[in-house]
PDB file of C-alpha atoms in Angstrom:
ATOM      1  CA  GLU E   1     -11.076  18.010  -6.767  1.00  0.00           C
ATOM      2  CA  GLU E   2     -12.908  20.283  -9.360  1.00  0.00           C
ATOM      3  CA  THR E   3      -9.473  18.549 -11.831  1.00  0.00           C
ATOM      4  CA  TYR E   4     -10.603  14.964 -10.546  1.00  0.00           C
ATOM      5  CA  THR E   5     -14.016  15.476 -10.792  1.00  0.00           C
ATOM      6  CA  ASN E   6     -13.439  16.486 -14.989  1.00  0.00           C
ATOM      7  CA  VAL E   7     -11.276  13.906 -15.715  1.00  0.00           C
ATOM      8  CA  THR E   8     -13.442  10.745 -14.213  1.00  0.00           C
ATOM      9  CA  GLN E   9     -16.988  12.515 -15.722  1.00  0.00           C
ATOM     10  CA  GLN E  10     -14.162  11.676 -19.362  1.00  0.00           C
ATOM     11  CA  CYS E  11     -12.953   8.324 -18.417  1.00  0.00           C
ATOM     12  CA  TRP E  12     -16.941   7.267 -17.481  1.00  0.00           C
ATOM     13  CA  GLU E  13     -17.407   9.030 -20.654  1.00  0.00           C
ATOM     14  CA  TYR E  14     -15.097   6.852 -22.930  1.00  0.00           C
ATOM     15  CA  PHE E  15     -16.142   3.776 -21.275  1.00  0.00           C
ATOM     16  CA  VAL E  16     -19.548   4.561 -22.189  1.00  0.00           C
ATOM     17  CA  ASP E  17     -18.680   4.716 -25.685  1.00  0.00           C
ATOM     18  CA  MET E  18     -15.965   1.323 -25.674  1.00  0.00           C
ATOM     19  CA  MET E  19     -19.305  -0.114 -24.263  1.00  0.00           C
ATOM     20  CA  ARG E  20     -21.374   1.077 -26.703  1.00  0.00           C
ATOM     21  CA  ASN E  21     -19.721  -1.736 -29.356  1.00  0.00           C
ATOM     22  CA  VAL E  22     -20.776  -4.654 -27.209  1.00  0.00           C
ATOM     23  CA  THR E  23     -24.111  -6.399 -27.522  1.00  0.00           C
ATOM     24  CA  ALA E  24     -27.021  -6.776 -24.679  1.00  0.00           C
ATOM     25  CA  SER E  25     -26.460 -10.651 -24.576  1.00  0.00           C
ATOM     26  CA  GLU E  26     -22.258  -9.706 -24.484  1.00  0.00           C
ATOM     27  CA  LEU E  27     -22.782  -7.943 -21.229  1.00  0.00           C
ATOM     28  CA  CYS E  28     -22.046 -10.539 -19.187  1.00  0.00           C
ATOM     29  CA  GLU E  29     -19.284 -12.278 -21.027  1.00  0.00           C
ATOM     30  CA  TRP E  30     -16.263 -11.288 -18.913  1.00  0.00           C
ATOM     31  CA  LYS E  31     -13.888 -11.936 -21.880  1.00  0.00           C
ATOM     32  CA  VAL E  32     -15.936  -9.127 -23.824  1.00  0.00           C
ATOM     33  CA  ILE E  33     -16.313  -6.669 -21.033  1.00  0.00           C
ATOM     34  CA  SER E  34     -12.713  -7.196 -18.883  1.00  0.00           C
ATOM     35  CA  ARG E  35     -11.189  -4.238 -21.022  1.00  0.00           C
ATOM     36  CA  PRO E  36     -13.864  -1.434 -21.174  1.00  0.00           C
ATOM     37  CA  TYR E  37     -13.955  -2.079 -17.545  1.00  0.00           C
ATOM     38  CA  SER E  38     -10.224  -2.530 -16.852  1.00  0.00           C
ATOM     39  CA  ILE E  39      -9.076   1.298 -18.132  1.00  0.00           C
ATOM     40  CA  LEU E  40     -12.729   2.787 -16.391  1.00  0.00           C
ATOM     41  CA  GLN E  41     -11.729   1.233 -13.310  1.00  0.00           C
ATOM     42  CA  HIS E  42      -7.135   1.655 -14.913  1.00  0.00           C
ATOM     43  CA  CYS E  43      -8.558   5.367 -15.697  1.00  0.00           C
ATOM     44  CA  LEU E  44      -9.832   6.329 -12.364  1.00  0.00           C
ATOM     45  CA  GLU E  45      -7.124   4.922 -10.155  1.00  0.00           C
ATOM     46  CA  ALA E  46      -4.618   6.695 -12.594  1.00  0.00           C
ATOM     47  CA  TRP E  47      -5.734   9.763 -12.600  1.00  0.00           C
ATOM     48  CA  ALA E  48      -5.729   9.785  -8.946  1.00  0.00           C
ATOM     49  CA  ASP E  49      -2.885   9.238  -8.461  1.00  0.00           C
ATOM     50  CA  HIS E  50      -1.237  11.535 -11.131  1.00  0.00           C
ATOM     51  CA  LEU E  51      -3.268  14.252  -8.612  1.00  0.00           C
ATOM     52  CA  ARG E  52      -2.352  13.438  -5.723  1.00  0.00           C
ATOM     53  CA  TYR E  53      -6.215  12.903  -4.661  1.00  0.00           C
ATOM     54  CA  GLY E  54      -6.218   8.544  -2.413  1.00  0.00           C
ATOM     55  CA  TYR E  55      -7.314   5.493  -4.773  1.00  0.00           C
ATOM     56  CA  PRO E  56     -10.529   3.991  -4.198  1.00  0.00           C
ATOM     57  CA  ASN E  57     -12.014   7.244  -3.589  1.00  0.00           C
ATOM     58  CA  THR E  58     -15.858   8.029  -3.435  1.00  0.00           C
ATOM     59  CA  LEU E  59     -16.002   9.070  -6.708  1.00  0.00           C
ATOM     60  CA  ALA E  60     -14.794   6.981  -8.167  1.00  0.00           C
ATOM     61  CA  GLU E  61     -16.983   4.337  -6.311  1.00  0.00           C
ATOM     62  CA  GLN E  62     -20.353   5.735  -7.943  1.00  0.00           C
ATOM     63  CA  TYR E  63     -18.687   5.469 -11.555  1.00  0.00           C
ATOM     64  CA  ILE E  64     -17.735   1.601 -10.834  1.00  0.00           C
ATOM     65  CA  PHE E  65     -21.524   1.265  -9.250  1.00  0.00           C
ATOM     66  CA  GLN E  66     -22.928   3.471 -11.576  1.00  0.00           C
ATOM     67  CA  SER E  67     -21.171   0.230 -14.260  1.00  0.00           C
ATOM     68  CA  HIS E  68     -22.239  -2.316 -12.129  1.00  0.00           C
ATOM     69  CA  HIS E  69     -26.302  -0.503 -12.572  1.00  0.00           C
ATOM     70  CA  ARG E  70     -26.399   0.808 -16.163  1.00  0.00           C
ATOM     71  CA  TYR E  71     -24.896  -2.506 -17.970  1.00  0.00           C
ATOM     72  CA  PHE E  72     -24.020  -5.123 -15.140  1.00  0.00           C
ATOM     73  CA  HIS E  73     -27.005  -5.107 -13.702  1.00  0.00           C
ATOM     74  CA  ASN E  74     -28.844  -8.458 -15.246  1.00  0.00           C
ATOM     75  CA  CYS E  75     -25.507 -11.026 -14.555  1.00  0.00           C
ATOM     76  CA  THR E  76     -26.368 -13.194 -12.137  1.00  0.00           C
ATOM     77  CA  LEU E  77     -23.252 -16.108 -11.723  1.00  0.00           C
ATOM     78  CA  GLN E  78     -23.837 -19.776 -13.200  1.00  0.00           C
ATOM     79  CA  HIS E  79     -21.358 -20.790 -10.312  1.00  0.00           C
ATOM     80  CA  GLN E  80     -21.770 -20.608  -6.360  1.00  0.00           C
ATOM     81  CA  VAL E  81     -18.942 -18.354  -5.650  1.00  0.00           C
ATOM     82  CA  TYR E  82     -16.770 -19.583  -1.758  1.00  0.00           C
ATOM     83  CA  PHE E  83     -16.993 -16.761   0.755  1.00  0.00           C
ATOM     84  CA  ASP E  84     -14.516 -16.814   3.292  1.00  0.00           C
ATOM     85  CA  PRO E  85     -16.443 -17.386   7.077  1.00  0.00           C
ATOM     86  CA  PRO E  86     -16.651 -14.547   8.885  1.00  0.00           C
ATOM     87  CA  GLU E  87     -13.624 -12.658  11.041  1.00  0.00           C
ATOM     88  CA  ASP E  88     -15.121 -14.435  14.438  1.00  0.00           C
ATOM     89  CA  VAL E  89     -15.796 -17.933  12.532  1.00  0.00           C
ATOM     90  CA  LEU E  90     -12.340 -18.279  11.186  1.00  0.00           C
ATOM     91  CA  LEU E  91     -10.499 -17.267  14.981  1.00  0.00           C
ATOM     92  CA  ALA E  92     -12.590 -20.343  16.444  1.00  0.00           C
ATOM     93  CA  MET E  93     -11.821 -22.670  13.327  1.00  0.00           C
ATOM     94  CA  ILE E  94      -7.529 -22.333  14.287  1.00  0.00           C
ATOM     95  CA  ILE E  95      -7.682 -21.864  17.644  1.00  0.00           C
ATOM     96  CA  ALA E  96     -10.342 -24.652  18.425  1.00  0.00           C
ATOM     97  CA  PRO E  97      -7.591 -27.402  16.949  1.00  0.00           C
ATOM     98  CA  ILE E  98      -4.347 -24.842  18.222  1.00  0.00           C
ATOM     99  CA  CYS E  99      -6.367 -25.545  21.981  1.00  0.00           C
ATOM    100  CA  LEU E 100      -7.037 -29.028  21.518  1.00  0.00           C
ATOM    101  CA  ILE E 101      -3.347 -30.465  20.886  1.00  0.00           C
ATOM    102  CA  PRO E 102      -1.643 -29.573  24.604  1.00  0.00           C
ATOM    103  CA  PHE E 103      -4.791 -31.085  25.869  1.00  0.00           C
ATOM    104  CA  LEU E 104      -4.162 -34.254  23.792  1.00  0.00           C
ATOM    105  CA  VAL E 105      -0.633 -34.211  25.195  1.00  0.00           C
ATOM    106  CA  THR E 106      -1.563 -34.268  28.303  1.00  0.00           C
ATOM    107  CA  LEU E 107      -4.568 -37.338  28.385  1.00  0.00           C
ATOM    108  CA  VAL E 108      -1.095 -38.973  26.258  1.00  0.00           C
ATOM    109  CA  ILE E 109       1.795 -38.382  28.620  1.00  0.00           C
ATOM    110  CA  TRP E 110      -1.173 -38.985  32.235  1.00  0.00           C
ATOM    111  CA  ARG E 111      -2.267 -42.254  30.534  1.00  0.00           C
ATOM    112  CA  SER E 112       1.732 -43.473  29.795  1.00  0.00           C
ATOM    113  CA  LYS E 113       2.573 -42.268  33.842  1.00  0.00           C
ATOM    114  CA  ASP E 114       0.755 -45.956  34.391  1.00  0.00           C
ATOM    115  CA  GLY E 115       3.155 -48.486  34.226  1.00  0.00           C
ATOM    116  CA  LYS E 116       1.092 -51.173  33.232  1.00  0.00           C
ATOM    117  CA  ALA E 117       2.386 -52.940  29.963  1.00  0.00           C
ATOM    118  CA  GLN E 118      -0.058 -53.036  27.372  1.00  0.00           C
ATOM    119  CA  PRO E 119      -0.857 -56.484  26.621  1.00  0.00           C
TER     120      PRO E 119
END
Protein backbone atom coordinates (compact mmCIF):
# COMPACT_ATOMS: atom_id res chain seq x y z
CA GLU A 1 0.00 0.00 0.00
CA GLU A 2 2.87 2.37 0.77
CA THR A 3 4.34 1.75 -2.68
CA TYR A 4 1.03 2.59 -4.33
CA THR A 5 0.74 5.74 -2.19
CA ASN A 6 4.17 6.91 -3.36
CA VAL A 7 3.46 6.10 -7.00
CA THR A 8 0.09 7.87 -6.98
CA GLN A 9 1.78 10.95 -5.56
CA GLN A 10 4.15 10.88 -8.53
CA CYS A 11 1.19 10.49 -10.90
CA TRP A 12 -0.41 13.53 -9.28
CA GLU A 13 2.80 15.61 -9.49
CA TYR A 14 3.16 14.76 -13.19
CA PHE A 15 -0.48 15.80 -13.76
CA VAL A 16 0.07 19.10 -11.93
CA ASP A 17 3.18 19.71 -14.03
CA MET A 18 1.23 19.11 -17.27
CA MET A 19 -1.59 21.38 -16.08
CA ARG A 20 0.88 24.27 -15.64
CA ASN A 21 0.83 24.59 -19.44
CA VAL A 22 -2.95 25.06 -19.49
CA THR A 23 -4.21 28.61 -19.23
CA ALA A 24 -7.19 29.52 -17.03
CA SER A 25 -9.37 30.11 -20.08
CA GLU A 26 -8.59 26.60 -21.39
CA LEU A 27 -9.35 24.69 -18.18
CA CYS A 28 -12.86 23.77 -19.30
CA GLU A 29 -11.96 22.80 -22.87
CA TRP A 30 -11.94 19.03 -23.13
CA LYS A 31 -9.64 19.08 -26.15
CA VAL A 32 -6.98 20.76 -24.02
CA ILE A 33 -7.33 18.93 -20.71
CA SER A 34 -8.26 15.46 -21.97
CA ARG A 35 -4.67 14.34 -22.41
CA PRO A 36 -3.37 15.30 -18.93
CA TYR A 37 -6.57 14.01 -17.32
CA SER A 38 -6.39 10.71 -19.21
CA ILE A 39 -2.71 10.31 -18.34
CA LEU A 40 -3.51 10.81 -14.65
CA GLN A 41 -6.31 8.28 -14.77
CA HIS A 42 -4.22 5.78 -16.72
CA CYS A 43 -1.27 6.21 -14.34
CA LEU A 44 -3.45 5.58 -11.29
CA GLU A 45 -5.15 2.58 -12.89
CA ALA A 46 -2.04 1.02 -14.42
CA TRP A 47 -0.07 1.14 -11.17
CA ALA A 48 -3.02 -0.24 -9.22
CA ASP A 49 -3.19 -3.15 -11.66
CA HIS A 50 0.58 -3.64 -11.61
CA LEU A 51 0.66 -3.74 -7.81
CA ARG A 52 -2.54 -5.81 -7.65
CA TYR A 53 -4.14 -3.09 -5.54
CA GLY A 54 -7.54 -2.96 -7.24
CA TYR A 55 -9.06 -0.11 -9.19
CA PRO A 56 -11.02 2.04 -8.57
CA ASN A 57 -9.81 2.57 -5.04
CA THR A 58 -10.06 5.26 -2.39
CA LEU A 59 -6.65 6.80 -3.05
CA ALA A 60 -7.20 7.04 -6.81
CA GLU A 61 -10.63 8.57 -6.25
CA GLN A 62 -9.12 11.17 -3.94
CA TYR A 63 -6.72 12.29 -6.66
CA ILE A 64 -9.49 12.40 -9.26
CA PHE A 65 -11.69 14.45 -6.91
CA GLN A 66 -8.74 16.67 -6.08
CA SER A 67 -8.15 17.35 -9.78
CA HIS A 68 -11.80 18.34 -10.23
CA HIS A 69 -11.77 20.54 -7.13
CA ARG A 70 -8.52 22.25 -8.04
CA TYR A 71 -8.86 22.69 -11.79
CA PHE A 72 -12.39 22.08 -13.02
CA HIS A 73 -14.72 23.35 -10.28
CA ASN A 74 -15.75 26.42 -12.31
CA CYS A 75 -16.65 24.46 -15.43
CA THR A 76 -20.35 24.47 -16.19
CA LEU A 77 -22.17 22.47 -18.80
CA GLN A 78 -23.38 24.51 -21.74
CA HIS A 79 -25.72 21.78 -22.92
CA GLN A 80 -28.28 19.98 -20.83
CA VAL A 81 -27.15 16.50 -19.92
CA TYR A 82 -29.76 13.77 -19.91
CA PHE A 83 -29.50 11.03 -17.33
CA ASP A 84 -31.16 7.64 -17.19
CA PRO A 85 -34.25 7.57 -14.99
CA PRO A 86 -34.06 5.78 -11.65
CA GLU A 87 -34.27 2.00 -11.88
CA ASP A 88 -37.79 1.77 -10.45
CA VAL A 89 -39.13 4.27 -13.02
CA LEU A 90 -37.26 2.53 -15.83
CA LEU A 91 -38.63 -0.84 -14.74
CA ALA A 92 -42.19 0.54 -14.70
CA MET A 93 -41.70 2.01 -18.18
CA ILE A 94 -40.59 -1.39 -19.47
CA ILE A 95 -43.14 -3.58 -17.67
CA ALA A 96 -46.25 -1.44 -18.31
CA PRO A 97 -46.36 -2.00 -22.10
CA ILE A 98 -45.49 -5.69 -21.66
CA CYS A 99 -48.40 -6.19 -19.27
CA LEU A 100 -50.72 -4.20 -21.52
CA ILE A 101 -50.18 -6.48 -24.54
CA PRO A 102 -51.91 -9.61 -23.10
CA PHE A 103 -54.84 -7.44 -21.98
CA LEU A 104 -55.25 -5.97 -25.47
CA VAL A 105 -54.94 -9.39 -27.13
CA THR A 106 -57.61 -10.75 -24.76
CA LEU A 107 -59.86 -7.79 -25.53
CA VAL A 108 -59.51 -8.30 -29.30
CA ILE A 109 -60.23 -12.04 -29.02
CA TRP A 110 -63.24 -11.44 -26.75
CA ARG A 111 -64.67 -8.81 -29.09
CA SER A 112 -64.11 -11.01 -32.16
CA LYS A 113 -66.08 -13.91 -30.60
CA ASP A 114 -69.24 -11.80 -30.74
CA GLY A 115 -70.04 -13.39 -34.10
CA LYS A 116 -71.87 -10.41 -35.50
CA ALA A 117 -70.67 -9.18 -38.85
CA GLN A 118 -69.20 -5.76 -38.74
CA PRO A 119 -70.74 -3.26 -41.20
